[in-house]
PDB file of C-alpha atoms in Angstrom:
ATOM      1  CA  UNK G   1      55.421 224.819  71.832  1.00 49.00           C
ATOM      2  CA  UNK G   2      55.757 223.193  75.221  1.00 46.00           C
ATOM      3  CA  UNK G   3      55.458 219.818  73.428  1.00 49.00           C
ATOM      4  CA  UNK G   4      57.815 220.555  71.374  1.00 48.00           C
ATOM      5  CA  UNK G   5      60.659 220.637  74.452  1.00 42.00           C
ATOM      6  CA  UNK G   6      59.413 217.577  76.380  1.00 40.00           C
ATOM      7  CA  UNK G   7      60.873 215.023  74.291  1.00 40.00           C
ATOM      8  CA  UNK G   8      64.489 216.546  74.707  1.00 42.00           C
ATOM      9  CA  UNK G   9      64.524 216.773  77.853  1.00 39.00           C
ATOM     10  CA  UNK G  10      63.078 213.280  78.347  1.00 44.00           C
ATOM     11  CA  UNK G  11      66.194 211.888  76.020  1.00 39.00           C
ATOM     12  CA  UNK G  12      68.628 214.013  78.387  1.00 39.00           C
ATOM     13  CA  UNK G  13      67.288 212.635  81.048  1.00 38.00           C
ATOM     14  CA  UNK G  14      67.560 209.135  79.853  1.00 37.00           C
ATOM     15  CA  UNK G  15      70.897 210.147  78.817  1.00 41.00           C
ATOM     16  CA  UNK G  16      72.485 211.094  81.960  1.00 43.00           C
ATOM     17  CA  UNK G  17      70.985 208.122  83.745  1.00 40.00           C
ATOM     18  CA  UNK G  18      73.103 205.787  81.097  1.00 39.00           C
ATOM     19  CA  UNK G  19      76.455 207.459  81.919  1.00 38.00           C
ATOM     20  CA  UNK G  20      76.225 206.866  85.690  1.00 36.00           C
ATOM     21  CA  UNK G  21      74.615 203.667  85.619  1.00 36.00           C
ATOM     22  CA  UNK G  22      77.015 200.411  83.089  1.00 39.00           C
ATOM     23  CA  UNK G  23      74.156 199.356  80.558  1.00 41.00           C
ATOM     24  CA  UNK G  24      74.200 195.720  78.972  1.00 41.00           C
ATOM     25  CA  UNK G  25      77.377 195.381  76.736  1.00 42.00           C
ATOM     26  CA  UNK G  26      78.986 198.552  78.135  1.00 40.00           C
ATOM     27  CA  UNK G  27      82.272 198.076  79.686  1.00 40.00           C
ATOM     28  CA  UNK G  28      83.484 200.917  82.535  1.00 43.00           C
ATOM     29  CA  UNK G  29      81.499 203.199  85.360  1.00 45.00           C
ATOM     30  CA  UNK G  30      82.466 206.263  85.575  1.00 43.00           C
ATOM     31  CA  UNK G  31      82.018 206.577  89.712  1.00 44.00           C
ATOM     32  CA  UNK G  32      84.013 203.284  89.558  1.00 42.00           C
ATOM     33  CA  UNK G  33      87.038 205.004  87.529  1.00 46.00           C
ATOM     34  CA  UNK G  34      86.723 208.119  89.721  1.00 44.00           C
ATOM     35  CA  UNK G  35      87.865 205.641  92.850  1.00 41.00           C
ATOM     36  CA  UNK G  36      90.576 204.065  90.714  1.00 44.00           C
ATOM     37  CA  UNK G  37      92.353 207.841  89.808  1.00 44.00           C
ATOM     38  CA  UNK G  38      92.515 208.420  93.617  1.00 41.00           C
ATOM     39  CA  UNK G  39      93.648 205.190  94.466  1.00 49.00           C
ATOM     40  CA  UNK G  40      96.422 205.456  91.888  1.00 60.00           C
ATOM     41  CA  UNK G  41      97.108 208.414  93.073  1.00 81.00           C
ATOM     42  CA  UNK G  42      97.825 207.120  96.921  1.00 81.00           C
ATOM     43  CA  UNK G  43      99.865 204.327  95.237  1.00 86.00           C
ATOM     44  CA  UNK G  44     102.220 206.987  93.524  1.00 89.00           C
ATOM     45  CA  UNK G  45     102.473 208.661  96.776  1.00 91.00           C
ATOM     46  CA  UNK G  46     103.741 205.500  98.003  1.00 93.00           C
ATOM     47  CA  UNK G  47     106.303 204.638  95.602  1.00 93.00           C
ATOM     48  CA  UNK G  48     107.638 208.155  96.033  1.00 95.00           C
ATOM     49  CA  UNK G  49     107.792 207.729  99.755  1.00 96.00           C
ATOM     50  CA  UNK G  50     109.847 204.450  99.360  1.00 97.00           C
ATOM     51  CA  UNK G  51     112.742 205.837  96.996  1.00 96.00           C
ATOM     52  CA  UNK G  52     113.273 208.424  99.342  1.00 97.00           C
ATOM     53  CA  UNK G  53     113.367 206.411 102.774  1.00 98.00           C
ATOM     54  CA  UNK G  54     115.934 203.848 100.216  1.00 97.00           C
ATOM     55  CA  UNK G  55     117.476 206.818  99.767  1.00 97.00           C
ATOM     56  CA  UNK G  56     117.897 208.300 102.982  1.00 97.00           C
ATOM     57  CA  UNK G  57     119.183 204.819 104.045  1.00 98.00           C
ATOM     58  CA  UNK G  58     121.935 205.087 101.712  1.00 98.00           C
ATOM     59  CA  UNK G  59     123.393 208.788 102.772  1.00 97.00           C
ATOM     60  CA  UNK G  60     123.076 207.476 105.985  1.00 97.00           C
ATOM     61  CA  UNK G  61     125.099 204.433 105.416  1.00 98.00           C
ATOM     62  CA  UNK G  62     127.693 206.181 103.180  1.00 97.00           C
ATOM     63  CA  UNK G  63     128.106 208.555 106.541  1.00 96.00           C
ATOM     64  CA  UNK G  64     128.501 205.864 108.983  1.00 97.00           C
ATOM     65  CA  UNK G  65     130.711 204.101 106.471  1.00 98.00           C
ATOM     66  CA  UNK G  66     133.003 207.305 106.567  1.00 96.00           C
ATOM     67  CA  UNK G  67     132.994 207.688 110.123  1.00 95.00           C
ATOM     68  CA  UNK G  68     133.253 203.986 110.705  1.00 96.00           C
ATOM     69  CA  UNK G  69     136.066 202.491 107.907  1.00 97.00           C
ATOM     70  CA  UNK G  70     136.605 199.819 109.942  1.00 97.00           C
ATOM     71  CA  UNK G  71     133.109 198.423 109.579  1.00 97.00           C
ATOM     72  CA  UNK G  72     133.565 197.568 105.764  1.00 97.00           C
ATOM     73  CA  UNK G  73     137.012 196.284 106.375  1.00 97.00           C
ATOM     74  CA  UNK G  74     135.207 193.951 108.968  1.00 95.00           C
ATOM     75  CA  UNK G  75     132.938 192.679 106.270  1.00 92.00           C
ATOM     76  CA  UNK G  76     135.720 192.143 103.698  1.00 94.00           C
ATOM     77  CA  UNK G  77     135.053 194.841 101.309  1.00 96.00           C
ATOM     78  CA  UNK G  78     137.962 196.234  98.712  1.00 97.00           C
ATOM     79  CA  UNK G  79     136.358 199.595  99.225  1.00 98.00           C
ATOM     80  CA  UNK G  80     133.552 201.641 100.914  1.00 97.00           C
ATOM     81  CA  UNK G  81     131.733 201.935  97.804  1.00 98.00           C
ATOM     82  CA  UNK G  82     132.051 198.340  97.316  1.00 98.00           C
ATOM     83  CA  UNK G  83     130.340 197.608 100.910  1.00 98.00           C
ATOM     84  CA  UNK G  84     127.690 200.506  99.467  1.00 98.00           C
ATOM     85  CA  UNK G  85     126.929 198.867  96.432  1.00 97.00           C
ATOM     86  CA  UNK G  86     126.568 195.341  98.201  1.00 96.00           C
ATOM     87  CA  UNK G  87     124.024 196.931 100.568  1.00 97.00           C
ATOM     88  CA  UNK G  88     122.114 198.387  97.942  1.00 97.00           C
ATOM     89  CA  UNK G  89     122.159 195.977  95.052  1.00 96.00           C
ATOM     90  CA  UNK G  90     118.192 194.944  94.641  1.00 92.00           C
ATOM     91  CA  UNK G  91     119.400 191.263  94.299  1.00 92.00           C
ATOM     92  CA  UNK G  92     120.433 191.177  98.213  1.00 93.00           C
ATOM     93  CA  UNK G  93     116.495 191.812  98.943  1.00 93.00           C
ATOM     94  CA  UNK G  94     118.386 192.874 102.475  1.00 95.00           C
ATOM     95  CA  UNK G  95     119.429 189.711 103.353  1.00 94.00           C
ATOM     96  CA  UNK G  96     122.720 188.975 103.992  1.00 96.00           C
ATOM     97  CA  UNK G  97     124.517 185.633 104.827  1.00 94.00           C
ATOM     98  CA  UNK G  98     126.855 187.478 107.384  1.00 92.00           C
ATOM     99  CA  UNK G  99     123.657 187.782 108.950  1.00 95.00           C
ATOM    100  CA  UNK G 100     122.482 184.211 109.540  1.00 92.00           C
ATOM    101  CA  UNK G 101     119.210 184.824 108.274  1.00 89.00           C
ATOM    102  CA  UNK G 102     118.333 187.541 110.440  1.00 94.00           C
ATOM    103  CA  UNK G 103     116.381 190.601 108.736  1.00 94.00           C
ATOM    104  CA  UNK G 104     114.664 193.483 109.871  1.00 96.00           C
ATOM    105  CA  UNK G 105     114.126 194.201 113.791  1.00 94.00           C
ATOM    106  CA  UNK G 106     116.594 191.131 114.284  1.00 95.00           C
ATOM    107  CA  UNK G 107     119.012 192.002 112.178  1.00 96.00           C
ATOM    108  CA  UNK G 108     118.584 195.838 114.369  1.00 96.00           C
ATOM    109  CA  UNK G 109     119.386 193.500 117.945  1.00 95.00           C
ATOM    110  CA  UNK G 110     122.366 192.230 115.976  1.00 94.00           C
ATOM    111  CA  UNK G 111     123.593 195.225 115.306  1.00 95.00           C
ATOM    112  CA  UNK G 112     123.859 197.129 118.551  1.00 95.00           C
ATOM    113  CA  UNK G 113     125.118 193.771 120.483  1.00 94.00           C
ATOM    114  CA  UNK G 114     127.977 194.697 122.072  1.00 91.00           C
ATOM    115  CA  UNK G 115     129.293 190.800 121.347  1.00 91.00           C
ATOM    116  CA  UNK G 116     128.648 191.287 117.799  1.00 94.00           C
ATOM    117  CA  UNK G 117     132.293 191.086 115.496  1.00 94.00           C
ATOM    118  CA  UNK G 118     130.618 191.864 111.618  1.00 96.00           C
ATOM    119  CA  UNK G 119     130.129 195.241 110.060  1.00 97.00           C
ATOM    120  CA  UNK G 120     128.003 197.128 112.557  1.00 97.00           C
ATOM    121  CA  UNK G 121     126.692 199.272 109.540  1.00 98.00           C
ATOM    122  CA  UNK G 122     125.605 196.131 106.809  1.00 98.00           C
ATOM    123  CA  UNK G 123     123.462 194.729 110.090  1.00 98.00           C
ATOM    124  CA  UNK G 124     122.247 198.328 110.649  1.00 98.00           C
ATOM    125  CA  UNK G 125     121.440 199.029 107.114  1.00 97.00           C
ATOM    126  CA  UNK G 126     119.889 195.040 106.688  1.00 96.00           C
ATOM    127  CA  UNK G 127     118.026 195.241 109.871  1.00 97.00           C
ATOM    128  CA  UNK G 128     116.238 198.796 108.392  1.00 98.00           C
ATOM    129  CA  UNK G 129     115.923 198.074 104.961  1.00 98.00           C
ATOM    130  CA  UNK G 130     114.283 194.837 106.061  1.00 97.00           C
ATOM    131  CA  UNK G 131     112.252 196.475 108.110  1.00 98.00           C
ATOM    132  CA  UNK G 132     110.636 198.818 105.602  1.00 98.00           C
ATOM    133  CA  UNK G 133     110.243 196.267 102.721  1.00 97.00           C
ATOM    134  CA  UNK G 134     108.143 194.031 105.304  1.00 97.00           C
ATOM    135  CA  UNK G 135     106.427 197.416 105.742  1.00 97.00           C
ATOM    136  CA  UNK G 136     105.218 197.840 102.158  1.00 97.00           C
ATOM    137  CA  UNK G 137     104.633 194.218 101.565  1.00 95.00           C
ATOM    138  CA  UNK G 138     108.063 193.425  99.963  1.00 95.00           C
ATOM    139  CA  UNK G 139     106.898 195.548  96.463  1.00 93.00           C
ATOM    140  CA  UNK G 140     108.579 198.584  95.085  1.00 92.00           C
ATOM    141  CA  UNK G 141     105.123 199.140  92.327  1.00 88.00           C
ATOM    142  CA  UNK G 142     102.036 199.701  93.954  1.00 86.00           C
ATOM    143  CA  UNK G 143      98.862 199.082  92.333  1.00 83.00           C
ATOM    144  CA  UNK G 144      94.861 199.666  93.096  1.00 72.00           C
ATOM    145  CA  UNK G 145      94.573 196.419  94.785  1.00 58.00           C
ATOM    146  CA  UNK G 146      97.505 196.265  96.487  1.00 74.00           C
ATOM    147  CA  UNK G 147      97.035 197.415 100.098  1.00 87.00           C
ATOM    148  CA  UNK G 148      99.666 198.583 102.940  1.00 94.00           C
ATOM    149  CA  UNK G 149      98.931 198.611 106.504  1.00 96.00           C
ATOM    150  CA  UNK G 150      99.163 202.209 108.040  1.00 96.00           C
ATOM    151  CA  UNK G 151     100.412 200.329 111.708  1.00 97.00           C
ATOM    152  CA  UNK G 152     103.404 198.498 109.805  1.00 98.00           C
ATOM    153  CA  UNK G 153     104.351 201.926 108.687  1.00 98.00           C
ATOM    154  CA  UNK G 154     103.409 203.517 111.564  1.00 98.00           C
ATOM    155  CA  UNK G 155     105.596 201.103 113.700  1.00 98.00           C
ATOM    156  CA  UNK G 156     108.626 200.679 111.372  1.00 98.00           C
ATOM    157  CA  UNK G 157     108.680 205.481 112.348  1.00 98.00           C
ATOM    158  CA  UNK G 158     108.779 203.945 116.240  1.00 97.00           C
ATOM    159  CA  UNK G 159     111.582 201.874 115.615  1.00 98.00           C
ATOM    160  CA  UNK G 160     113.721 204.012 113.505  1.00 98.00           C
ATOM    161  CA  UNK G 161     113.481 206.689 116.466  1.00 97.00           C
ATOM    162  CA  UNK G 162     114.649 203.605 118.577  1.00 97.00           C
ATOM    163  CA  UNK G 163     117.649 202.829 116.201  1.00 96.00           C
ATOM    164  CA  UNK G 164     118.461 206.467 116.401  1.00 95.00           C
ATOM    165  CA  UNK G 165     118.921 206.747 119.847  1.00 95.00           C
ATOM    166  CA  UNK G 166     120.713 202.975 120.546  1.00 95.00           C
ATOM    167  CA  UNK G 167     122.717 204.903 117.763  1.00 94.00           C
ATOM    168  CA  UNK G 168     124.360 207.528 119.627  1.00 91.00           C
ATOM    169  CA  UNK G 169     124.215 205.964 122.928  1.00 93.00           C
ATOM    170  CA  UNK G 170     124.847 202.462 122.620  1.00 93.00           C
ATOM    171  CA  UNK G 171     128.696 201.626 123.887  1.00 92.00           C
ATOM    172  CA  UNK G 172     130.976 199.055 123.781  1.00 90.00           C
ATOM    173  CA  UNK G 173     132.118 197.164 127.173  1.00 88.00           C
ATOM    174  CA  UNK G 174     135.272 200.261 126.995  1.00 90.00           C
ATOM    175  CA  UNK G 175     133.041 202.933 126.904  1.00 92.00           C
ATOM    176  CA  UNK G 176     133.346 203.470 123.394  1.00 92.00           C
ATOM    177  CA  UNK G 177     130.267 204.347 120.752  1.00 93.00           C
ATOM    178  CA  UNK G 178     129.938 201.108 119.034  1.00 95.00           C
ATOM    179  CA  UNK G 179     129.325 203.398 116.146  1.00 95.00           C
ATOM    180  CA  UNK G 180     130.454 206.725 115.658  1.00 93.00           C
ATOM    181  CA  UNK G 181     127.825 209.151 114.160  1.00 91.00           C
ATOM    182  CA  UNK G 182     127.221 212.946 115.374  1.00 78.00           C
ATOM    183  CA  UNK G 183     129.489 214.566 116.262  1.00 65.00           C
ATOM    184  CA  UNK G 184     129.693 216.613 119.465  1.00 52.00           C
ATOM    185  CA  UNK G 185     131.015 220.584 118.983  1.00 44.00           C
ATOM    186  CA  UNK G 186     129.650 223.881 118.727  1.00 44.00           C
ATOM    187  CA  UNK G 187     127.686 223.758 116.233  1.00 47.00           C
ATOM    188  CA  UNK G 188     126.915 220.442 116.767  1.00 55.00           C
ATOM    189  CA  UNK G 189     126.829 217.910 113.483  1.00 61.00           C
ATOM    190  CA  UNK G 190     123.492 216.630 113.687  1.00 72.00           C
ATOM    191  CA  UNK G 191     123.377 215.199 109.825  1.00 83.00           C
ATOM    192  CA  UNK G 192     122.578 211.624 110.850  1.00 90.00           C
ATOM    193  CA  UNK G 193     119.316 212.849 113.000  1.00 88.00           C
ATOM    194  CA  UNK G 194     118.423 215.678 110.306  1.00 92.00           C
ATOM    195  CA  UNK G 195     118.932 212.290 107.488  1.00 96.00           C
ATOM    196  CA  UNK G 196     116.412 209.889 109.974  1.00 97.00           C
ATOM    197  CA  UNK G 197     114.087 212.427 110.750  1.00 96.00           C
ATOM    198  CA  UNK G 198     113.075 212.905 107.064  1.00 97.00           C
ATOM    199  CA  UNK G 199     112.826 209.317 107.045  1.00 98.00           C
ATOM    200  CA  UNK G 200     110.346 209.688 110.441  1.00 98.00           C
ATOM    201  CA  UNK G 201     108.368 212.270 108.863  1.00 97.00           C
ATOM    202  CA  UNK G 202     108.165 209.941 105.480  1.00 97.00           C
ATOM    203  CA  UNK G 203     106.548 207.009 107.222  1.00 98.00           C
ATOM    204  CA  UNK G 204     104.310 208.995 109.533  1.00 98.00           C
ATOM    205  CA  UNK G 205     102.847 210.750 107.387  1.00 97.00           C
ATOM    206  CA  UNK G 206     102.189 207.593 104.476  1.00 97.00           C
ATOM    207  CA  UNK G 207     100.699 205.653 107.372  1.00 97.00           C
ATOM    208  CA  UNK G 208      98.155 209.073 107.775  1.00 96.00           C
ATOM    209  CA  UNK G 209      97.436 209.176 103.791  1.00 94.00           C
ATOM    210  CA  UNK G 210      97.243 204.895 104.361  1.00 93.00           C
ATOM    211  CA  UNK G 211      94.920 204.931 107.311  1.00 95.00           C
ATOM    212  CA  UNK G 212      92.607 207.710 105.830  1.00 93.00           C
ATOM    213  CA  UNK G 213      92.468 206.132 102.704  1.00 87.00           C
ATOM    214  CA  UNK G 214      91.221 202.746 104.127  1.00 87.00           C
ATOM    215  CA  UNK G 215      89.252 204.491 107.346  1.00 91.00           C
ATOM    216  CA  UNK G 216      91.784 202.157 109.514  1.00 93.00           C
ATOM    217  CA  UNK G 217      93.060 203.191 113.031  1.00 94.00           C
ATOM    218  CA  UNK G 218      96.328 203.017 113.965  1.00 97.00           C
ATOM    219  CA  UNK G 219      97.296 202.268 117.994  1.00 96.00           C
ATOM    220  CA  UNK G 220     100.132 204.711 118.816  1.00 95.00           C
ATOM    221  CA  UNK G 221     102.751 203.667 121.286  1.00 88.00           C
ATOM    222  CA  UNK G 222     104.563 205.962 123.580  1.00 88.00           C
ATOM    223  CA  UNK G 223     108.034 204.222 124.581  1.00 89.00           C
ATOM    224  CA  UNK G 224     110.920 205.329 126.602  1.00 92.00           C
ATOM    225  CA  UNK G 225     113.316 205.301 124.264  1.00 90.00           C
ATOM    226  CA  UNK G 226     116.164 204.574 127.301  1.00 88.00           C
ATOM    227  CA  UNK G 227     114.139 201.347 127.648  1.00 91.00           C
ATOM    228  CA  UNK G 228     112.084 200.689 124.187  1.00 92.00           C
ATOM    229  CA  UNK G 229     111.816 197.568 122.004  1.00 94.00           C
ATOM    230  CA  UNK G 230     111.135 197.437 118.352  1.00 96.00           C
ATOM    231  CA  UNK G 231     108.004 197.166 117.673  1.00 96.00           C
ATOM    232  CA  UNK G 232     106.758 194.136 114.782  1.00 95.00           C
ATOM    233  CA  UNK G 233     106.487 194.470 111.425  1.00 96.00           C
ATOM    234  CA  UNK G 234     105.139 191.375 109.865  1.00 86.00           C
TER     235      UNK G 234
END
């Protein structure tokens, strides 16, 4: 009887050693597969972070647009949904020749100089959206081998908190905000800080589910945002 239930259990054996170990011929691991699902999964996450910063970036411009006409009449626009859809067209890859060249963080300096003469909002809008597509490695698909930096992400957070406050303090040589955003009052309209806070909370937390994923540290920097600099993101 008891020889009757050793070879079974010898071919189960040898069985479940085969499907966690590739044999000759055999294409696939199982543990291998396993890693791929969760990396997937983190690349999703990404993606899904990026449309909504893009899309933060757009309410945000749209606002400033409406609070700030002259801006796209600067830039030579018919409309303010024609400066929207020049800003957001995925051919501009957020470069813009009213810009000279400049992208991300110096496309930001441009736009709070209080010499600058363009639309305040297209550098705004070039200098962030440049910013974030250095941040994810200028992709909007993400795939198992393709791997983002949690400190680029972590960095590009810093400087939209910078951008922020120049935002709402930043003054022409009158006195004047150089662009007009919240709105002071009781209540006071704080949609443009509610709108980059999301955007804040998106990129912090990625560069947590980044850094975890890859068992990568990321140096935190604690600015004065009176006195701050944007931080790189190359």
């Amino acid at each position: 009887m008891r020889g009757r239930w050793i070879l079974p259990l010898g071919l189960l054996v040898i069985s479940g050693c085969a499907s966690l170990y590739p044999q000759p011929g055999r294409v696939g691991n199982p543990t291998v597969d396993v890693g791929q699902r969760a990396m997937t999964d983190i690349d999703r996450v990404a993606e899904a972070h990026q449309r909504e910063l893009i899309a933060s970036l757009r309410v945000i411009a749209e606002k400033l647009y409406r609070r700030n006409p002259r801006e796209w009449r600067k830039g030579g626009q018919p409309s303010l949904e024609a400066a929207l859809a020049r800003i957001f067209d995925p051919g501009s890859r957020w470069s813009f020749s009213e810009l000279d060249g400049r992208r991300g963080t110096d496309a930001l300096h441009l736009a709070f100089r209080e010499d600058y003469r363009g639309d305040r909002v297209l550098a705004l809008m070039g200098g962030l959206g440049g910013m974030l597509m250095t941040a994810f490695n200028e992709k909007t698909e993400f795939f198992i081998l393709d791997d983002l930096d949690p400190q680029k992400l972590y960095n590009s957070a810093r400087n939209v908190e910078i951008a922020v406050w120049k935002l709402s303090n930043a003054r022409d040589p009158d006195g004047n905000p150089i662009l007009l955003s919240n709105e002071g009052g009781t209540p006071q309209n704080l949609s443009f800080e509610r709108e980059f806070g999301k955007m804040i909370g998106n990129l912090d937390l990625l560069s947590k589910l980044v850094a975890d994923k890859n068992n990568r540290t990321i140096v935190r920097m604690v600015q004065n945002l009176a006195t701050a600099i944007f931080l790189p993101v190359k």
